[in-house]
PDB file of C-alpha atoms and ligand atoms in Angstrom:
ATOM      1  CA  UNK Z  72       0.558  10.727  19.337  1.00 79.00           C
ATOM      2  CA  UNK Z  73      -1.989   7.967  19.342  1.00 95.00           C
ATOM      3  CA  UNK Z  74      -2.370   6.526  15.884  1.00 98.00           C
ATOM      4  CA  UNK Z  75      -5.917   6.067  14.656  1.00 98.00           C
ATOM      5  CA  UNK Z  76      -7.555   4.083  11.887  1.00 98.00           C
ATOM      6  CA  UNK Z  77      -8.509   6.461   9.068  1.00 98.00           C
ATOM      7  CA  UNK Z  78     -12.035   6.121   7.705  1.00 98.00           C
ATOM      8  CA  UNK Z  79     -12.353   4.532   4.284  1.00 98.00           C
ATOM      9  CA  UNK Z  80     -12.799   7.331   1.720  1.00 98.00           C
ATOM     10  CA  UNK Z  81     -15.770   5.429   0.198  1.00 98.00           C
ATOM     11  CA  UNK Z  82     -18.258   2.768   1.254  1.00 98.00           C
ATOM     12  CA  UNK Z  83     -16.950  -0.785   1.710  1.00 98.00           C
ATOM     13  CA  UNK Z  84     -19.077  -1.951  -1.224  1.00 98.00           C
ATOM     14  CA  UNK Z  85     -18.005   0.918  -3.498  1.00 98.00           C
ATOM     15  CA  UNK Z  86     -15.273  -1.077  -5.239  1.00 98.00           C
ATOM     16  CA  UNK Z  87     -17.575  -3.969  -6.182  1.00 98.00           C
ATOM     17  CA  UNK Z  88     -17.400  -6.096  -8.222  1.00 98.00           C
ATOM     18  CA  UNK Z  89     -13.604  -5.833  -8.415  1.00 98.00           C
ATOM     19  CA  UNK Z  90     -12.952  -5.774  -4.663  1.00 98.00           C
ATOM     20  CA  UNK Z  91     -15.809  -7.221  -2.638  1.00 98.00           C
ATOM     21  CA  UNK Z  92     -17.400  -5.500   0.363  1.00 98.00           C
ATOM     22  CA  UNK Z  93     -16.598  -8.245   2.876  1.00 98.00           C
ATOM     23  CA  UNK Z  94     -12.919  -8.164   1.953  1.00 98.00           C
ATOM     24  CA  UNK Z  95     -12.884  -4.381   2.366  1.00 98.00           C
ATOM     25  CA  UNK Z  96     -14.656  -4.564   5.741  1.00 98.00           C
ATOM     26  CA  UNK Z  97     -12.292  -7.171   7.171  1.00 98.00           C
ATOM     27  CA  UNK Z  98      -9.190  -5.705   5.529  1.00 98.00           C
ATOM     28  CA  UNK Z  99      -9.882  -2.207   6.834  1.00 98.00           C
ATOM     29  CA  UNK Z 100     -11.766  -2.904  10.053  1.00 98.00           C
ATOM     30  CA  UNK Z 101      -9.755  -5.896  11.288  1.00 98.00           C
ATOM     31  CA  UNK Z 102      -6.354  -6.084   9.573  1.00 98.00           C
ATOM     32  CA  UNK Z 103      -5.615  -2.368   9.338  1.00 98.00           C
ATOM     33  CA  UNK Z 104      -7.075  -1.788  12.805  1.00 98.00           C
ATOM     34  CA  UNK Z 105      -4.736  -4.459  14.206  1.00 98.00           C
ATOM     35  CA  UNK Z 106      -1.691  -2.673  12.745  1.00 98.00           C
ATOM     36  CA  UNK Z 107      -2.829   0.560  14.397  1.00 98.00           C
ATOM     37  CA  UNK Z 108      -3.488  -1.130  17.753  1.00 98.00           C
ATOM     38  CA  UNK Z 109      -0.166  -2.972  17.710  1.00 98.00           C
ATOM     39  CA  UNK Z 110       1.744   0.161  16.658  1.00 98.00           C
ATOM     40  CA  UNK Z 111       0.273   2.065  19.611  1.00 98.00           C
ATOM     41  CA  UNK Z 112       1.243  -0.820  21.924  1.00 98.00           C
ATOM     42  CA  UNK Z 113       4.828  -0.705  20.626  1.00 98.00           C
ATOM     43  CA  UNK Z 114       5.030   3.049  21.170  1.00 98.00           C
ATOM     44  CA  UNK Z 115       3.841   2.643  24.746  1.00 97.00           C
ATOM     45  CA  UNK Z 116       6.984   0.582  25.306  1.00 97.00           C
ATOM     46  CA  UNK Z 117       9.173   3.258  23.676  1.00 97.00           C
ATOM     47  CA  UNK Z 118       7.610   6.580  24.731  1.00 96.00           C
ATOM     48  CA  UNK Z 119      10.337   8.579  22.943  1.00 97.00           C
ATOM     49  CA  UNK Z 120       8.535   7.621  19.724  1.00 98.00           C
ATOM     50  CA  UNK Z 121       5.301   9.254  20.839  1.00 97.00           C
ATOM     51  CA  UNK Z 122       6.162  12.506  19.059  1.00 97.00           C
ATOM     52  CA  UNK Z 123       7.198  10.835  15.800  1.00 98.00           C
ATOM     53  CA  UNK Z 124       4.896  11.117  12.808  1.00 98.00           C
ATOM     54  CA  UNK Z 125       3.882   7.948  10.978  1.00 98.00           C
ATOM     55  CA  UNK Z 126       6.130   9.009   8.085  1.00 98.00           C
ATOM     56  CA  UNK Z 127       9.096   9.375  10.459  1.00 98.00           C
ATOM     57  CA  UNK Z 128       8.482   5.966  12.049  1.00 98.00           C
ATOM     58  CA  UNK Z 129       8.891   4.453   8.572  1.00 98.00           C
ATOM     59  CA  UNK Z 130      11.575   6.747   7.161  1.00 98.00           C
ATOM     60  CA  UNK Z 131      13.738   6.655  10.306  1.00 98.00           C
ATOM     61  CA  UNK Z 132      13.192   3.002  11.169  1.00 98.00           C
ATOM     62  CA  UNK Z 133      16.932   2.457  11.760  1.00 97.00           C
ATOM     63  CA  UNK Z 134      16.772   4.990  14.630  1.00 98.00           C
ATOM     64  CA  UNK Z 135      13.876   3.216  16.351  1.00 98.00           C
ATOM     65  CA  UNK Z 136      15.007   1.436  19.555  1.00 98.00           C
ATOM     66  CA  UNK Z 137      15.981  -2.220  18.990  1.00 97.00           C
ATOM     67  CA  UNK Z 138      13.375  -3.527  21.426  1.00 97.00           C
ATOM     68  CA  UNK Z 139      10.453  -2.262  19.335  1.00 98.00           C
ATOM     69  CA  UNK Z 140      11.981  -1.924  15.851  1.00 98.00           C
ATOM     70  CA  UNK Z 141      10.422  -5.101  14.461  1.00 98.00           C
ATOM     71  CA  UNK Z 142       7.010  -4.193  15.894  1.00 98.00           C
ATOM     72  CA  UNK Z 143       7.262  -0.683  14.409  1.00 98.00           C
ATOM     73  CA  UNK Z 144       8.459  -2.069  11.084  1.00 98.00           C
ATOM     74  CA  UNK Z 145       5.537  -4.482  10.807  1.00 98.00           C
ATOM     75  CA  UNK Z 146       2.779  -2.372  12.316  1.00 98.00           C
ATOM     76  CA  UNK Z 147       3.961   1.138  11.454  1.00 98.00           C
ATOM     77  CA  UNK Z 148       4.581  -0.189   7.957  1.00 98.00           C
ATOM     78  CA  UNK Z 149       1.166  -1.826   7.918  1.00 98.00           C
ATOM     79  CA  UNK Z 150      -0.555   1.365   9.085  1.00 98.00           C
ATOM     80  CA  UNK Z 151       1.288   3.532   6.556  1.00 98.00           C
ATOM     81  CA  UNK Z 152       0.775   1.118   3.648  1.00 98.00           C
ATOM     82  CA  UNK Z 153      -2.945   0.642   4.201  1.00 98.00           C
ATOM     83  CA  UNK Z 154      -3.622   4.328   4.869  1.00 98.00           C
ATOM     84  CA  UNK Z 155      -2.150   4.958   1.412  1.00 98.00           C
ATOM     85  CA  UNK Z 156      -3.758   1.944  -0.246  1.00 98.00           C
ATOM     86  CA  UNK Z 157      -7.349   3.031   0.493  1.00 98.00           C
ATOM     87  CA  UNK Z 158      -6.670   6.380  -1.166  1.00 98.00           C
ATOM     88  CA  UNK Z 159      -5.103   4.728  -4.199  1.00 98.00           C
ATOM     89  CA  UNK Z 160      -8.433   3.124  -5.042  1.00 98.00           C
ATOM     90  CA  UNK Z 161     -11.800   4.660  -5.875  1.00 98.00           C
ATOM     91  CA  UNK Z 162     -15.121   3.695  -7.413  1.00 98.00           C
ATOM     92  CA  UNK Z 163     -15.602   4.540 -11.100  1.00 95.00           C
ATOM     93  CA  UNK Z 164     -11.834   4.783 -11.484  1.00 98.00           C
ATOM     94  CA  UNK Z 165      -9.206   2.841 -13.416  1.00 98.00           C
ATOM     95  CA  UNK Z 166      -8.406   3.490 -17.050  1.00 97.00           C
ATOM     96  CA  UNK Z 167      -5.150   5.029 -18.148  1.00 97.00           C
ATOM     97  CA  UNK Z 168      -3.334   7.915 -16.487  1.00 97.00           C
ATOM     98  CA  UNK Z 169      -3.063  11.209 -18.344  1.00 95.00           C
ATOM     99  CA  UNK Z 170      -0.985  14.341 -17.744  1.00 96.00           C
ATOM    100  CA  UNK Z 171       2.499  14.323 -16.284  1.00 96.00           C
ATOM    101  CA  UNK Z 172       2.206  10.913 -14.601  1.00 97.00           C
ATOM    102  CA  UNK Z 173       0.852   9.335 -17.781  1.00 97.00           C
ATOM    103  CA  UNK Z 174       3.757  10.771 -19.769  1.00 97.00           C
ATOM    104  CA  UNK Z 175       6.298   9.716 -17.129  1.00 97.00           C
ATOM    105  CA  UNK Z 176       4.998   6.145 -17.102  1.00 97.00           C
ATOM    106  CA  UNK Z 177       5.073   6.003 -20.904  1.00 97.00           C
ATOM    107  CA  UNK Z 178       8.633   7.299 -21.076  1.00 96.00           C
ATOM    108  CA  UNK Z 179       9.885   5.091 -18.220  1.00 97.00           C
ATOM    109  CA  UNK Z 180       8.255   1.817 -19.260  1.00 97.00           C
ATOM    110  CA  UNK Z 181       7.721   2.203 -22.984  1.00 95.00           C
ATOM    111  CA  UNK Z 182       3.938   2.132 -22.823  1.00 94.00           C
ATOM    112  CA  UNK Z 183       1.172   1.906 -20.257  1.00 97.00           C
ATOM    113  CA  UNK Z 184       0.541  -1.754 -21.130  1.00 97.00           C
ATOM    114  CA  UNK Z 185       4.172  -2.606 -20.486  1.00 98.00           C
ATOM    115  CA  UNK Z 186       4.048  -0.796 -17.133  1.00 98.00           C
ATOM    116  CA  UNK Z 187       0.940  -2.770 -16.158  1.00 98.00           C
ATOM    117  CA  UNK Z 188       2.604  -6.058 -17.062  1.00 98.00           C
ATOM    118  CA  UNK Z 189       5.698  -5.199 -15.029  1.00 98.00           C
ATOM    119  CA  UNK Z 190       3.790  -4.112 -11.919  1.00 98.00           C
ATOM    120  CA  UNK Z 191       1.572  -7.167 -12.179  1.00 98.00           C
ATOM    121  CA  UNK Z 192       4.633  -9.423 -12.525  1.00 98.00           C
ATOM    122  CA  UNK Z 193       6.144  -7.821  -9.415  1.00 98.00           C
ATOM    123  CA  UNK Z 194       2.941  -8.585  -7.499  1.00 98.00           C
ATOM    124  CA  UNK Z 195       2.553 -12.125  -8.760  1.00 98.00           C
ATOM    125  CA  UNK Z 196       6.258 -12.786  -8.217  1.00 97.00           C
ATOM    126  CA  UNK Z 197       6.325 -11.623  -4.606  1.00 97.00           C
ATOM    127  CA  UNK Z 198       6.667 -14.908  -2.695  1.00 96.00           C
ATOM    128  CA  UNK Z 199       4.430 -14.972   0.362  1.00 97.00           C
ATOM    129  CA  UNK Z 200       3.047 -11.658   1.590  1.00 98.00           C
ATOM    130  CA  UNK Z 201       3.980  -8.171   0.519  1.00 98.00           C
ATOM    131  CA  UNK Z 202       3.388  -5.315  -1.866  1.00 98.00           C
ATOM    132  CA  UNK Z 203       4.248  -4.220  -5.401  1.00 98.00           C
ATOM    133  CA  UNK Z 204       5.027  -0.552  -5.930  1.00 98.00           C
ATOM    134  CA  UNK Z 205       5.650   2.154  -8.478  1.00 98.00           C
ATOM    135  CA  UNK Z 206       8.257   4.370  -6.862  1.00 98.00           C
ATOM    136  CA  UNK Z 207      10.076   7.567  -7.589  1.00 96.00           C
ATOM    137  CA  UNK Z 208      13.732   7.478  -6.604  1.00 92.00           C
ATOM    138  CA  UNK Z 209      15.589  10.705  -7.296  1.00 85.00           C
ATOM    139  CA  UNK Z 210      12.977  11.585  -9.927  1.00 84.00           C
ATOM    140  CA  UNK Z 211      13.282   8.242 -11.729  1.00 94.00           C
ATOM    141  CA  UNK Z 212      10.293   5.877 -11.829  1.00 97.00           C
ATOM    142  CA  UNK Z 213      10.772   2.190 -11.139  1.00 98.00           C
ATOM    143  CA  UNK Z 214       8.868  -0.873  -9.980  1.00 98.00           C
ATOM    144  CA  UNK Z 215       9.815  -2.714  -6.816  1.00 98.00           C
ATOM    145  CA  UNK Z 216       8.226  -5.195  -4.466  1.00 98.00           C
ATOM    146  CA  UNK Z 217       8.621  -5.413  -0.706  1.00 98.00           C
ATOM    147  CA  UNK Z 218       8.028  -8.296   1.725  1.00 98.00           C
ATOM    148  CA  UNK Z 219       5.559  -8.209   4.605  1.00 98.00           C
ATOM    149  CA  UNK Z 220       4.649  -4.584   5.460  1.00 98.00           C
ATOM    150  CA  UNK Z 221       7.927  -3.047   4.340  1.00 98.00           C
ATOM    151  CA  UNK Z 222       7.515  -0.040   2.057  1.00 98.00           C
ATOM    152  CA  UNK Z 223       9.449   2.324  -0.230  1.00 98.00           C
ATOM    153  CA  UNK Z 224       9.711   4.971   2.505  1.00 98.00           C
ATOM    154  CA  UNK Z 225      11.903   2.575   4.500  1.00 98.00           C
ATOM    155  CA  UNK Z 226      14.266   2.539   1.481  1.00 96.00           C
ATOM    156  CA  UNK Z 227      14.244   6.318   1.055  1.00 96.00           C
ATOM    157  CA  UNK Z 228      11.987   6.157  -2.009  1.00 97.00           C
ATOM    158  CA  UNK Z 229       8.643   7.790  -2.735  1.00 97.00           C
ATOM    159  CA  UNK Z 230       5.633   5.519  -3.255  1.00 98.00           C
ATOM    160  CA  UNK Z 231       3.583   6.634  -6.253  1.00 98.00           C
ATOM    161  CA  UNK Z 232       1.315   3.579  -6.504  1.00 98.00           C
ATOM    162  CA  UNK Z 233       1.164   0.367  -4.501  1.00 98.00           C
ATOM    163  CA  UNK Z 234      -0.876  -2.797  -4.383  1.00 98.00           C
ATOM    164  CA  UNK Z 235      -1.316  -5.159  -1.464  1.00 98.00           C
ATOM    165  CA  UNK Z 236      -0.680  -8.777  -2.463  1.00 98.00           C
ATOM    166  CA  UNK Z 237      -1.246 -10.342   0.960  1.00 98.00           C
ATOM    167  CA  UNK Z 238      -3.815 -13.136   0.690  1.00 98.00           C
ATOM    168  CA  UNK Z 239      -6.100 -11.161   3.027  1.00 98.00           C
ATOM    169  CA  UNK Z 240      -6.446  -8.576   0.247  1.00 98.00           C
ATOM    170  CA  UNK Z 241      -8.083 -10.980  -2.193  1.00 98.00           C
ATOM    171  CA  UNK Z 242      -8.640 -14.506  -0.862  1.00 98.00           C
ATOM    172  CA  UNK Z 243     -12.384 -14.306  -0.129  1.00 98.00           C
ATOM    173  CA  UNK Z 244     -13.211 -13.450  -3.730  1.00 98.00           C
ATOM    174  CA  UNK Z 245     -10.214 -14.706  -5.715  1.00 98.00           C
ATOM    175  CA  UNK Z 246      -8.911 -17.550  -3.481  1.00 98.00           C
ATOM    176  CA  UNK Z 247      -5.444 -18.495  -4.800  1.00 97.00           C
ATOM    177  CA  UNK Z 248      -5.815 -16.476  -8.019  1.00 98.00           C
ATOM    178  CA  UNK Z 249      -3.595 -13.501  -7.191  1.00 98.00           C
ATOM    179  CA  UNK Z 250      -3.139 -12.677 -10.865  1.00 98.00           C
ATOM    180  CA  UNK Z 251      -6.923 -12.376 -11.332  1.00 98.00           C
ATOM    181  CA  UNK Z 252      -7.138 -10.025  -8.346  1.00 98.00           C
ATOM    182  CA  UNK Z 253      -4.348  -7.884  -9.768  1.00 98.00           C
ATOM    183  CA  UNK Z 254      -5.980  -7.815 -13.206  1.00 98.00           C
ATOM    184  CA  UNK Z 255      -9.266  -6.631 -11.633  1.00 98.00           C
ATOM    185  CA  UNK Z 256      -7.521  -4.135  -9.354  1.00 98.00           C
ATOM    186  CA  UNK Z 257      -6.606  -1.917 -12.330  1.00 98.00           C
ATOM    187  CA  UNK Z 258     -10.321  -1.069 -12.564  1.00 98.00           C
ATOM    188  CA  UNK Z 259     -10.217   0.754  -9.229  1.00 98.00           C
ATOM    189  CA  UNK Z 260      -6.873   2.562  -9.427  1.00 98.00           C
ATOM    190  CA  UNK Z 261      -7.370   6.201  -8.464  1.00 98.00           C
ATOM    191  CA  UNK Z 262      -5.098   7.963 -10.957  1.00 98.00           C
ATOM    192  CA  UNK Z 263      -6.048  11.372  -9.568  1.00 98.00           C
ATOM    193  CA  UNK Z 264      -4.419  10.423  -6.278  1.00 98.00           C
ATOM    194  CA  UNK Z 265      -1.454   8.796  -8.035  1.00 98.00           C
ATOM    195  CA  UNK Z 266      -0.882  12.035  -9.975  1.00 97.00           C
ATOM    196  CA  UNK Z 267      -0.823  13.995  -6.706  1.00 97.00           C
ATOM    197  CA  UNK Z 268       1.783  11.641  -5.233  1.00 97.00           C
ATOM    198  CA  UNK Z 269       3.877  11.921  -8.386  1.00 97.00           C
ATOM    199  CA  UNK Z 270       3.740  15.716  -8.319  1.00 95.00           C
ATOM    200  CA  UNK Z 271       4.594  15.780  -4.590  1.00 94.00           C
ATOM    201  CA  UNK Z 272       7.592  13.472  -5.119  1.00 93.00           C
ATOM    202  CA  UNK Z 273       9.157  15.719  -7.781  1.00 85.00           C
TER     203      UNK Z 273
HETATM  204 MN1  LIG T1100      -3.453  -5.667   3.682  1.00 65.68          MN
END
């Protein structure tokens, strides 16, 4: 299969003022597109991967041929992570989760505020480029961070929520202030989508 860049589920300016339109345009149209292009180039060199789904390329990374494994890790990871990330945000979103996911976060982390602090600390504490995640592992919620474009799927875990802390995700608006970006990002978290991922992971 040829991998393709998914359309953004909203306009590039829809997440203003928290995430600016230019960042969204470059992040989606240039960075994410590059992961897709480079993933397709890697698969051309290992045609046996042509039938693998994007999930399988991440989940079964250890079975990917040595010659292209790093390229698939970086670009298949990048494609998977960003395809999820766009869906995890929405205009007029944010607030606190309700329902089963809200209850699970409260029981796993003590309170929503404590969960926010821990996810934010994971993002701020990630040295260099990477992601911070809320994951479900055997039904248990936890917070992890991954370097580069690695993701929970590569560790056999389910991603429930994730935030990109690469500088390209925030530098135009927030420069070096990653913590400010993360604080603003809570205003665009799409809890409806997070709830679906939580239900699917159970
Ligand atoms: Mn990114």
